[in-house]
PDB file of C-alpha atoms and ligand atoms in Angstrom:
ATOM      1  CA  MET A   1      29.859   3.410  16.121  1.00 54.00           C
ATOM      2  CA  SER A   2      28.841   6.252  18.051  1.00 50.00           C
ATOM      3  CA  GLY A   3      29.122  10.133  17.744  1.00 63.00           C
ATOM      4  CA  LYS A   4      27.572  12.190  15.209  1.00 92.00           C
ATOM      5  CA  ARG A   5      24.951  10.904  12.666  1.00 97.00           C
ATOM      6  CA  VAL A   6      25.759  11.241   8.896  1.00 98.00           C
ATOM      7  CA  THR A   7      23.841  14.132   7.343  1.00 98.00           C
ATOM      8  CA  VAL A   8      22.248  14.438   3.509  1.00 98.00           C
ATOM      9  CA  PRO A   9      24.833  17.283   2.950  1.00 98.00           C
ATOM     10  CA  GLU A  10      27.640  14.857   4.058  1.00 98.00           C
ATOM     11  CA  ILE A  11      26.423  12.275   1.739  1.00 98.00           C
ATOM     12  CA  LEU A  12      25.938  14.870  -1.144  1.00 98.00           C
ATOM     13  CA  ALA A  13      29.791  16.321  -0.275  1.00 98.00           C
ATOM     14  CA  ALA A  14      31.038  12.754  -0.544  1.00 98.00           C
ATOM     15  CA  LYS A  15      30.572  12.533  -4.457  1.00 98.00           C
ATOM     16  CA  GLY A  16      34.082  12.376  -5.869  1.00 97.00           C
ATOM     17  CA  HIS A  17      35.785  12.238  -2.457  1.00 98.00           C
ATOM     18  CA  ARG A  18      35.010   8.898  -0.693  1.00 98.00           C
ATOM     19  CA  LYS A  19      32.862   5.958  -1.649  1.00 98.00           C
ATOM     20  CA  LEU A  20      29.491   5.430   0.433  1.00 98.00           C
ATOM     21  CA  ALA A  21      28.850   2.223   2.241  1.00 98.00           C
ATOM     22  CA  VAL A  22      25.391   1.705   2.415  1.00 98.00           C
ATOM     23  CA  MET A  23      23.589  -1.578   3.799  1.00 98.00           C
ATOM     24  CA  THR A  24      19.836  -2.890   4.478  1.00 98.00           C
ATOM     25  CA  ALA A  25      18.711  -3.295   7.690  1.00 98.00           C
ATOM     26  CA  TYR A  26      15.360  -4.430   9.135  1.00 98.00           C
ATOM     27  CA  ASP A  27      15.531  -4.750  12.885  1.00 98.00           C
ATOM     28  CA  TYR A  28      17.189  -3.437  16.393  1.00 98.00           C
ATOM     29  CA  ALA A  29      19.829  -6.159  16.264  1.00 97.00           C
ATOM     30  CA  SER A  30      20.955  -6.035  12.471  1.00 96.00           C
ATOM     31  CA  ALA A  31      21.016  -2.159  12.713  1.00 98.00           C
ATOM     32  CA  ARG A  32      23.110  -1.869  15.462  1.00 98.00           C
ATOM     33  CA  ILE A  33      25.726  -4.438  13.850  1.00 98.00           C
ATOM     34  CA  ALA A  34      25.772  -2.580  10.806  1.00 98.00           C
ATOM     35  CA  ASP A  35      25.772   0.856  12.242  1.00 98.00           C
ATOM     36  CA  GLU A  36      28.966  -0.421  14.578  1.00 98.00           C
ATOM     37  CA  ALA A  37      30.642  -1.500  11.257  1.00 98.00           C
ATOM     38  CA  GLY A  38      30.597   1.928  10.250  1.00 98.00           C
ATOM     39  CA  MET A  39      27.966   1.997   7.636  1.00 98.00           C
ATOM     40  CA  ASP A  40      27.104   5.545   6.119  1.00 98.00           C
ATOM     41  CA  VAL A  41      23.425   4.708   5.333  1.00 98.00           C
ATOM     42  CA  LEU A  42      21.070   2.223   6.676  1.00 98.00           C
ATOM     43  CA  LEU A  43      18.195   1.389   4.213  1.00 98.00           C
ATOM     44  CA  VAL A  44      15.062   0.032   5.459  1.00 98.00           C
ATOM     45  CA  GLY A  45      14.642  -1.855   2.029  1.00 98.00           C
ATOM     46  CA  ASP A  46      11.142  -3.166   1.270  1.00 98.00           C
ATOM     47  CA  SER A  47      13.434  -6.249   0.278  1.00 97.00           C
ATOM     48  CA  LEU A  48      12.350  -6.904   4.025  1.00 98.00           C
ATOM     49  CA  ALA A  49       9.229  -8.602   2.363  1.00 97.00           C
ATOM     50  CA  MET A  50      11.265 -11.225   0.850  1.00 96.00           C
ATOM     51  CA  VAL A  51      14.316 -11.906   3.181  1.00 96.00           C
ATOM     52  CA  VAL A  52      12.298 -11.238   6.653  1.00 97.00           C
ATOM     53  CA  LEU A  53       8.781 -12.049   5.791  1.00 97.00           C
ATOM     54  CA  GLY A  54       9.193 -14.543   3.300  1.00 96.00           C
ATOM     55  CA  HIS A  55       7.099 -13.069   0.383  1.00 96.00           C
ATOM     56  CA  ASP A  56       8.009 -13.924  -3.355  1.00 93.00           C
ATOM     57  CA  ASP A  57       8.396 -10.167  -4.097  1.00 95.00           C
ATOM     58  CA  THR A  58       8.186  -6.690  -2.347  1.00 96.00           C
ATOM     59  CA  LEU A  59       4.589  -5.988  -3.398  1.00 97.00           C
ATOM     60  CA  SER A  60       2.726  -7.145  -0.436  1.00 96.00           C
ATOM     61  CA  VAL A  61       4.673  -5.138   2.407  1.00 98.00           C
ATOM     62  CA  THR A  62       2.544  -2.481   3.796  1.00 98.00           C
ATOM     63  CA  MET A  63       3.391   1.006   5.350  1.00 98.00           C
ATOM     64  CA  ASP A  64       2.612  -0.197   8.877  1.00 98.00           C
ATOM     65  CA  GLU A  65       5.060  -3.245   8.504  1.00 98.00           C
ATOM     66  CA  MET A  66       7.698  -0.830   6.848  1.00 98.00           C
ATOM     67  CA  LEU A  67       7.181   1.746   9.801  1.00 98.00           C
ATOM     68  CA  HIS A  68       7.331  -1.032  12.646  1.00 98.00           C
ATOM     69  CA  HIS A  69      10.734  -2.061  11.132  1.00 98.00           C
ATOM     70  CA  THR A  70      12.114   1.339  10.456  1.00 98.00           C
ATOM     71  CA  LYS A  71      11.486   2.140  14.196  1.00 98.00           C
ATOM     72  CA  ALA A  72      13.385  -0.526  15.190  1.00 98.00           C
ATOM     73  CA  VAL A  73      16.391   0.077  12.973  1.00 98.00           C
ATOM     74  CA  ALA A  74      16.361   3.691  13.954  1.00 98.00           C
ATOM     75  CA  ARG A  75      16.426   2.669  17.582  1.00 98.00           C
ATOM     76  CA  GLY A  76      19.282   0.520  16.743  1.00 98.00           C
ATOM     77  CA  THR A  77      21.341   3.344  15.139  1.00 98.00           C
ATOM     78  CA  ASN A  78      23.310   6.348  16.059  1.00 96.00           C
ATOM     79  CA  HIS A  79      25.485   6.851  13.499  1.00 98.00           C
ATOM     80  CA  ALA A  80      24.478   5.954  10.091  1.00 98.00           C
ATOM     81  CA  LEU A  81      21.814   8.041   8.167  1.00 98.00           C
ATOM     82  CA  VAL A  82      18.376   5.711   8.345  1.00 98.00           C
ATOM     83  CA  VAL A  83      16.562   5.697   4.971  1.00 98.00           C
ATOM     84  CA  GLY A  84      12.923   4.587   4.806  1.00 98.00           C
ATOM     85  CA  ASP A  85      12.033   2.457   1.530  1.00 98.00           C
ATOM     86  CA  MET A  86       8.481   3.585   0.681  1.00 98.00           C
ATOM     87  CA  PRO A  87       6.520   0.765  -0.399  1.00 98.00           C
ATOM     88  CA  PHE A  88       4.405  -0.350  -3.472  1.00 98.00           C
ATOM     89  CA  LEU A  89       1.518   2.036  -3.710  1.00 98.00           C
ATOM     90  CA  SER A  90       2.290   4.191  -0.932  1.00 98.00           C
ATOM     91  CA  TYR A  91       3.543   6.909  -3.208  1.00 98.00           C
ATOM     92  CA  GLN A  92       2.283   6.386  -6.894  1.00 97.00           C
ATOM     93  CA  VAL A  93      -1.277   7.113  -6.567  1.00 97.00           C
ATOM     94  CA  SER A  94      -1.062  10.983  -5.506  1.00 98.00           C
ATOM     95  CA  VAL A  95       1.458  13.344  -4.517  1.00 98.00           C
ATOM     96  CA  SER A  96      -0.299  14.409  -1.334  1.00 98.00           C
ATOM     97  CA  GLU A  97      -0.503  10.633  -0.304  1.00 98.00           C
ATOM     98  CA  ALA A  98       2.982  10.487  -1.117  1.00 98.00           C
ATOM     99  CA  VAL A  99       4.079  13.487   0.987  1.00 98.00           C
ATOM    100  CA  ARG A 100       1.887  12.040   4.038  1.00 98.00           C
ATOM    101  CA  ASN A 101       3.009   8.667   3.900  1.00 98.00           C
ATOM    102  CA  ALA A 102       6.741  10.064   3.157  1.00 98.00           C
ATOM    103  CA  GLY A 103       6.403  12.118   6.405  1.00 98.00           C
ATOM    104  CA  ARG A 104       5.355   9.154   8.721  1.00 98.00           C
ATOM    105  CA  PHE A 105       8.840   7.423   7.986  1.00 98.00           C
ATOM    106  CA  LEU A 106      10.273  10.793   9.731  1.00 98.00           C
ATOM    107  CA  LYS A 107       7.665  11.251  12.450  1.00 98.00           C
ATOM    108  CA  GLU A 108       6.847   8.119  13.428  1.00 98.00           C
ATOM    109  CA  GLY A 109       9.684   5.837  11.922  1.00 98.00           C
ATOM    110  CA  ARG A 110      12.252   8.215  13.022  1.00 98.00           C
ATOM    111  CA  ALA A 111      14.249   7.783   9.729  1.00 98.00           C
ATOM    112  CA  GLN A 112      16.153  10.758   8.174  1.00 98.00           C
ATOM    113  CA  ALA A 113      15.033  10.176   4.631  1.00 98.00           C
ATOM    114  CA  VAL A 114      12.922   7.987   2.169  1.00 98.00           C
ATOM    115  CA  LYS A 115      13.669   6.160  -0.731  1.00 98.00           C
ATOM    116  CA  ILE A 116      11.240   5.989  -3.911  1.00 98.00           C
ATOM    117  CA  GLU A 117      11.616   3.743  -6.945  1.00 98.00           C
ATOM    118  CA  GLY A 118      11.044   5.483 -10.157  1.00 98.00           C
ATOM    119  CA  GLY A 119      11.954   8.070 -12.946  1.00 98.00           C
ATOM    120  CA  ARG A 120      10.708  10.967 -14.513  1.00 98.00           C
ATOM    121  CA  GLU A 121       7.060  10.172 -13.562  1.00 98.00           C
ATOM    122  CA  THR A 122       7.877  10.402  -9.752  1.00 98.00           C
ATOM    123  CA  ALA A 123       9.285  13.739 -10.241  1.00 98.00           C
ATOM    124  CA  PRO A 124       6.250  15.821  -8.966  1.00 98.00           C
ATOM    125  CA  GLN A 125       6.179  13.437  -5.511  1.00 98.00           C
ATOM    126  CA  ILE A 126       9.881  14.051  -5.285  1.00 98.00           C
ATOM    127  CA  ARG A 127       9.479  17.757  -5.458  1.00 98.00           C
ATOM    128  CA  ALA A 128       6.763  17.763  -2.868  1.00 98.00           C
ATOM    129  CA  MET A 129       8.718  15.776  -0.423  1.00 98.00           C
ATOM    130  CA  VAL A 130      11.585  17.926  -0.607  1.00 98.00           C
ATOM    131  CA  ASP A 131       9.542  21.164  -0.323  1.00 98.00           C
ATOM    132  CA  ALA A 132       7.838  19.688   2.940  1.00 98.00           C
ATOM    133  CA  GLY A 133      11.443  18.811   4.207  1.00 98.00           C
ATOM    134  CA  ILE A 134      11.939  15.171   3.657  1.00 98.00           C
ATOM    135  CA  PRO A 135      15.149  14.238   2.038  1.00 98.00           C
ATOM    136  CA  VAL A 136      14.463  11.683  -0.742  1.00 99.00           C
ATOM    137  CA  MET A 137      16.787   9.065  -2.436  1.00 99.00           C
ATOM    138  CA  GLY A 138      15.610   7.920  -5.931  1.00 98.00           C
ATOM    139  CA  HIS A 139      15.921   4.485  -7.251  1.00 98.00           C
ATOM    140  CA  VAL A 140      16.210   3.719 -11.260  1.00 98.00           C
ATOM    141  CA  GLY A 141      17.233   0.727 -13.513  1.00 97.00           C
ATOM    142  CA  LEU A 142      15.617  -2.585 -12.246  1.00 97.00           C
ATOM    143  CA  ARG A 143      12.904  -1.310  -9.804  1.00 97.00           C
ATOM    144  CA  PRO A 144      11.606  -4.456  -7.763  1.00 96.00           C
ATOM    145  CA  GLN A 145       8.101  -2.933  -7.349  1.00 97.00           C
ATOM    146  CA  GLN A 146       7.674  -3.359 -11.298  1.00 95.00           C
ATOM    147  CA  VAL A 147       8.065  -7.041 -11.026  1.00 93.00           C
ATOM    148  CA  ALA A 148       4.851  -7.768 -12.610  1.00 93.00           C
ATOM    149  CA  ARG A 149       5.176  -5.628 -15.529  1.00 92.00           C
ATOM    150  CA  LEU A 150       8.793  -6.749 -16.121  1.00 92.00           C
ATOM    151  CA  GLY A 151       7.741 -10.420 -15.510  1.00 90.00           C
ATOM    152  CA  GLY A 152      10.692 -11.048 -13.077  1.00 89.00           C
ATOM    153  CA  PHE A 153      13.983  -9.351 -11.855  1.00 91.00           C
ATOM    154  CA  LYS A 154      16.057  -8.758 -15.001  1.00 93.00           C
ATOM    155  CA  VAL A 155      19.333  -6.790 -15.852  1.00 95.00           C
ATOM    156  CA  GLN A 156      17.901  -3.374 -17.407  1.00 94.00           C
ATOM    157  CA  SER A 157      19.217  -0.935 -20.035  1.00 96.00           C
ATOM    158  CA  LYS A 158      20.815  -3.105 -22.061  1.00 96.00           C
ATOM    159  CA  THR A 159      20.197  -1.262 -25.332  1.00 97.00           C
ATOM    160  CA  ALA A 160      21.276   2.181 -26.185  1.00 98.00           C
ATOM    161  CA  ALA A 161      17.833   3.354 -26.081  1.00 98.00           C
ATOM    162  CA  GLU A 162      17.236   2.030 -22.611  1.00 97.00           C
ATOM    163  CA  ALA A 163      20.027   3.506 -21.162  1.00 98.00           C
ATOM    164  CA  ALA A 164      19.563   7.034 -22.904  1.00 98.00           C
ATOM    165  CA  HIS A 165      16.202   6.881 -20.976  1.00 98.00           C
ATOM    166  CA  LEU A 166      17.680   5.907 -17.721  1.00 98.00           C
ATOM    167  CA  LEU A 167      20.068   8.580 -18.060  1.00 98.00           C
ATOM    168  CA  GLU A 168      17.545  10.861 -18.504  1.00 98.00           C
ATOM    169  CA  ASP A 169      15.141   9.522 -15.736  1.00 98.00           C
ATOM    170  CA  ALA A 170      18.134   9.542 -13.237  1.00 98.00           C
ATOM    171  CA  ARG A 171      18.769  13.219 -14.192  1.00 98.00           C
ATOM    172  CA  ILE A 172      15.122  14.220 -13.897  1.00 98.00           C
ATOM    173  CA  VAL A 173      14.841  12.560 -10.201  1.00 98.00           C
ATOM    174  CA  ALA A 174      18.152  14.264  -9.406  1.00 98.00           C
ATOM    175  CA  GLU A 175      16.915  17.751 -10.520  1.00 98.00           C
ATOM    176  CA  ALA A 176      13.974  17.107  -8.702  1.00 98.00           C
ATOM    177  CA  GLY A 177      15.748  17.117  -5.468  1.00 98.00           C
ATOM    178  CA  CYS A 178      17.092  13.466  -4.748  1.00 98.00           C
ATOM    179  CA  PHE A 179      20.030  13.673  -2.488  1.00 98.00           C
ATOM    180  CA  ALA A 180      21.195  10.180  -3.985  1.00 98.00           C
ATOM    181  CA  VAL A 181      20.173   7.648  -6.469  1.00 98.00           C
ATOM    182  CA  VAL A 182      20.217   3.821  -6.403  1.00 98.00           C
ATOM    183  CA  LEU A 183      21.052   2.188  -9.755  1.00 98.00           C
ATOM    184  CA  GLU A 184      20.010  -1.499  -9.708  1.00 98.00           C
ATOM    185  CA  ALA A 185      21.224  -4.285 -11.881  1.00 97.00           C
ATOM    186  CA  ILE A 186      22.311  -2.155 -14.955  1.00 98.00           C
ATOM    187  CA  PRO A 187      25.556  -2.684 -17.108  1.00 98.00           C
ATOM    188  CA  ALA A 188      28.569  -1.321 -15.394  1.00 98.00           C
ATOM    189  CA  ARG A 189      29.796   1.150 -18.360  1.00 98.00           C
ATOM    190  CA  VAL A 190      26.131   2.873 -18.314  1.00 98.00           C
ATOM    191  CA  ALA A 191      26.212   3.390 -14.394  1.00 98.00           C
ATOM    192  CA  GLN A 192      29.806   4.704 -14.857  1.00 98.00           C
ATOM    193  CA  VAL A 193      28.213   7.055 -17.272  1.00 98.00           C
ATOM    194  CA  VAL A 194      25.179   8.073 -15.059  1.00 98.00           C
ATOM    195  CA  THR A 195      27.676   8.751 -12.178  1.00 98.00           C
ATOM    196  CA  ARG A 196      29.562  10.926 -14.259  1.00 98.00           C
ATOM    197  CA  GLU A 197      26.583  13.221 -15.434  1.00 98.00           C
ATOM    198  CA  LEU A 198      24.718  13.330 -11.842  1.00 98.00           C
ATOM    199  CA  PRO A 199      25.596  15.850  -9.354  1.00 98.00           C
ATOM    200  CA  VAL A 200      24.560  13.733  -6.729  1.00 98.00           C
ATOM    201  CA  PRO A 201      25.778  10.166  -5.537  1.00 98.00           C
ATOM    202  CA  THR A 202      24.950   7.129  -7.374  1.00 98.00           C
ATOM    203  CA  ILE A 203      24.499   3.917  -5.269  1.00 98.00           C
ATOM    204  CA  GLY A 204      25.099   0.921  -6.906  1.00 98.00           C
ATOM    205  CA  ILE A 205      23.658  -2.760  -6.625  1.00 98.00           C
ATOM    206  CA  GLY A 206      24.517  -4.670  -9.491  1.00 97.00           C
ATOM    207  CA  ALA A 207      25.764  -1.718 -11.146  1.00 98.00           C
ATOM    208  CA  GLY A 208      29.509  -2.054 -11.356  1.00 98.00           C
ATOM    209  CA  ARG A 209      32.360  -0.503  -9.278  1.00 98.00           C
ATOM    210  CA  ASP A 210      32.262   3.155 -10.398  1.00 98.00           C
ATOM    211  CA  CYS A 211      29.067   4.014  -8.476  1.00 98.00           C
ATOM    212  CA  ASP A 212      29.882   6.534  -6.116  1.00 98.00           C
ATOM    213  CA  GLY A 213      28.774   3.990  -3.255  1.00 98.00           C
ATOM    214  CA  GLN A 214      27.274   0.323  -3.140  1.00 98.00           C
ATOM    215  CA  VAL A 215      24.349  -1.057  -1.347  1.00 98.00           C
ATOM    216  CA  LEU A 216      23.877  -4.799  -0.505  1.00 98.00           C
ATOM    217  CA  VAL A 217      21.310  -6.379   1.418  1.00 97.00           C
ATOM    218  CA  TYR A 218      22.237  -7.495   5.111  1.00 98.00           C
ATOM    219  CA  HIS A 219      20.984 -11.164   4.489  1.00 97.00           C
ATOM    220  CA  ASP A 220      23.043 -11.512   1.250  1.00 96.00           C
ATOM    221  CA  VAL A 221      26.491  -9.934   2.768  1.00 97.00           C
ATOM    222  CA  LEU A 222      26.065 -12.372   5.788  1.00 97.00           C
ATOM    223  CA  GLY A 223      24.975 -15.643   3.569  1.00 96.00           C
ATOM    224  CA  LEU A 224      21.797 -15.828   5.585  1.00 95.00           C
ATOM    225  CA  PHE A 225      19.355 -16.008   2.525  1.00 93.00           C
ATOM    226  CA  ASP A 226      19.888 -18.484   0.152  1.00 87.00           C
ATOM    227  CA  ARG A 227      16.417 -18.945  -1.837  1.00 86.00           C
ATOM    228  CA  PHE A 228      18.259 -17.242  -4.808  1.00 82.00           C
ATOM    229  CA  THR A 229      21.480 -15.265  -4.896  1.00 86.00           C
ATOM    230  CA  PRO A 230      21.804 -12.895  -7.776  1.00 90.00           C
ATOM    231  CA  ARG A 231      25.051 -12.322  -9.809  1.00 92.00           C
ATOM    232  CA  PHE A 232      25.905  -9.264  -8.258  1.00 94.00           C
ATOM    233  CA  VAL A 233      25.941 -10.286  -4.541  1.00 95.00           C
ATOM    234  CA  LYS A 234      28.783 -11.459  -2.432  1.00 95.00           C
ATOM    235  CA  ASN A 235      28.507 -13.350   0.737  1.00 95.00           C
ATOM    236  CA  PHE A 236      31.199 -11.828   3.162  1.00 96.00           C
ATOM    237  CA  ALA A 237      30.206 -14.656   5.736  1.00 96.00           C
ATOM    238  CA  GLN A 238      28.116 -17.913   5.899  1.00 96.00           C
ATOM    239  CA  LEU A 239      26.242 -16.872   8.901  1.00 97.00           C
ATOM    240  CA  GLY A 240      23.163 -19.235   7.528  1.00 96.00           C
ATOM    241  CA  THR A 241      25.340 -22.478   7.665  1.00 96.00           C
ATOM    242  CA  ALA A 242      27.126 -21.209  11.041  1.00 97.00           C
ATOM    243  CA  SER A 243      23.612 -20.520  12.502  1.00 97.00           C
ATOM    244  CA  ARG A 244      22.524 -23.897  11.356  1.00 97.00           C
ATOM    245  CA  GLU A 245      25.092 -25.656  13.235  1.00 98.00           C
ATOM    246  CA  ALA A 246      24.970 -23.751  16.074  1.00 98.00           C
ATOM    247  CA  LEU A 247      21.327 -24.303  16.588  1.00 98.00           C
ATOM    248  CA  ALA A 248      21.803 -27.967  15.698  1.00 98.00           C
ATOM    249  CA  ARG A 249      24.422 -28.238  18.773  1.00 98.00           C
ATOM    250  CA  TYR A 250      21.964 -26.281  20.811  1.00 98.00           C
ATOM    251  CA  ALA A 251      19.140 -28.791  20.030  1.00 98.00           C
ATOM    252  CA  ALA A 252      21.341 -32.001  20.683  1.00 98.00           C
ATOM    253  CA  GLU A 253      22.534 -30.351  24.198  1.00 98.00           C
ATOM    254  CA  VAL A 254      18.965 -30.198  25.268  1.00 98.00           C
ATOM    255  CA  ARG A 255      18.250 -33.509  23.965  1.00 98.00           C
ATOM    256  CA  GLU A 256      21.256 -35.117  25.697  1.00 98.00           C
ATOM    257  CA  GLY A 257      20.776 -33.195  29.196  1.00 98.00           C
ATOM    258  CA  ARG A 258      23.893 -31.219  28.503  1.00 98.00           C
ATOM    259  CA  PHE A 259      22.584 -27.630  28.369  1.00 98.00           C
ATOM    260  CA  PRO A 260      21.741 -26.050  30.712  1.00 97.00           C
ATOM    261  CA  GLY A 261      25.034 -26.577  32.674  1.00 97.00           C
ATOM    262  CA  PRO A 262      25.490 -25.870  36.734  1.00 96.00           C
ATOM    263  CA  GLU A 263      26.988 -22.451  35.303  1.00 97.00           C
ATOM    264  CA  HIS A 264      23.649 -21.305  33.542  1.00 97.00           C
ATOM    265  CA  GLU A 265      21.540 -21.995  36.969  1.00 97.00           C
ATOM    266  CA  PHE A 266      20.386 -19.729  39.687  1.00 97.00           C
ATOM    267  CA  SER A 267      20.740 -20.990  43.271  1.00 97.00           C
ATOM    268  CA  ILE A 268      18.399 -20.812  46.438  1.00 98.00           C
ATOM    269  CA  ASP A 269      19.629 -20.708  50.077  1.00 98.00           C
ATOM    270  CA  ASP A 270      19.822 -24.238  51.645  1.00 98.00           C
ATOM    271  CA  GLU A 271      17.503 -23.135  54.393  1.00 98.00           C
ATOM    272  CA  GLU A 272      14.922 -21.694  52.419  1.00 98.00           C
ATOM    273  CA  PHE A 273      15.207 -24.263  49.985  1.00 98.00           C
ATOM    274  CA  LYS A 274      14.436 -26.885  52.900  1.00 97.00           C
ATOM    275  CA  ARG A 275      11.557 -24.958  54.150  1.00 98.00           C
ATOM    276  CA  PHE A 276      10.263 -24.880  50.620  1.00 98.00           C
ATOM    277  CA  ILE A 277      10.304 -28.631  49.986  1.00 96.00           C
ATOM    278  CA  GLY A 278       9.215 -29.351  53.845  1.00 91.00           C
TER     279      GLY A 278
HETATM  280  O1  LIG B 301      14.644  -2.944  -0.734  1.00 78.50           O
HETATM  281  C1  LIG B 301      15.891  -2.886  -0.939  1.00 78.50           C
HETATM  282  O2  LIG B 301      16.853  -3.583  -0.398  1.00 78.50           O
HETATM  283  C2  LIG B 301      16.331  -2.139  -1.971  1.00 78.50           C
HETATM  284  C3  LIG B 301      17.747  -1.900  -1.801  1.00 78.50           C
HETATM  285  C4  LIG B 301      18.346  -3.628  -2.532  1.00 78.50           C
HETATM  286  C5  LIG B 301      18.628  -0.877  -3.009  1.00 78.50           C
HETATM  287  O3  LIG B 301      15.904  -1.243  -2.409  1.00 78.50           O
END
């Protein structure tokens, strides 16, 4: 898809009018495909650590790695709004460090916004980033950067008290200036209430159908990652299986001398060739 890029005011204006389609992307090729498919937002998620770099969780991915991939996604995109996911410890330590690192996603990564995980404790960072002109997407519910504290990737807000705490966190990050808030792995009915109460779009992942938009991981949508599949994932294709079959055919044709064929070869003028071998 080409033409005008989706803007932050357009994302805000979508609330209550149309659903937002959000997808992760990590490189130029996947970004081009997702952009041409018409995504509103491409998130360069820190899930990069797991689905692209092979780590067990998102904690070890660095600012430099995130920026490297954000640059590639930005080059592959001319329609979707590109959001860079701030990695673990790039925004928690101090407000000034958070603003400086967020700014790098826009200045160097050429993203149009950043995402940070967290509730009320991140409000000072969100306010300072927004004041500096950096649009921020929030992320509450299951926060994968908290995996060490949580002891695993678990559904959140299953009690009334936890749900009330989540709603208050979501309200606070929206009031601090987030233009959208990701709700991850929470009961659908809790997400419905949060979506009704927030003035900005909610983007669900494992949060049911009533969110203002949905986000999934590129590799999950296309069936390219099978180490584990959370309940909320739907494979819309099985490209992992298709890729393995295609690569096995390639290897077989190479071994059997069937690839490359004459149609893949370059020619040389007969005279030139005679002179060469003579
Ligand atoms: O890193 C990521 O992919 C995310 C989304 C799944 C929301 O944070």
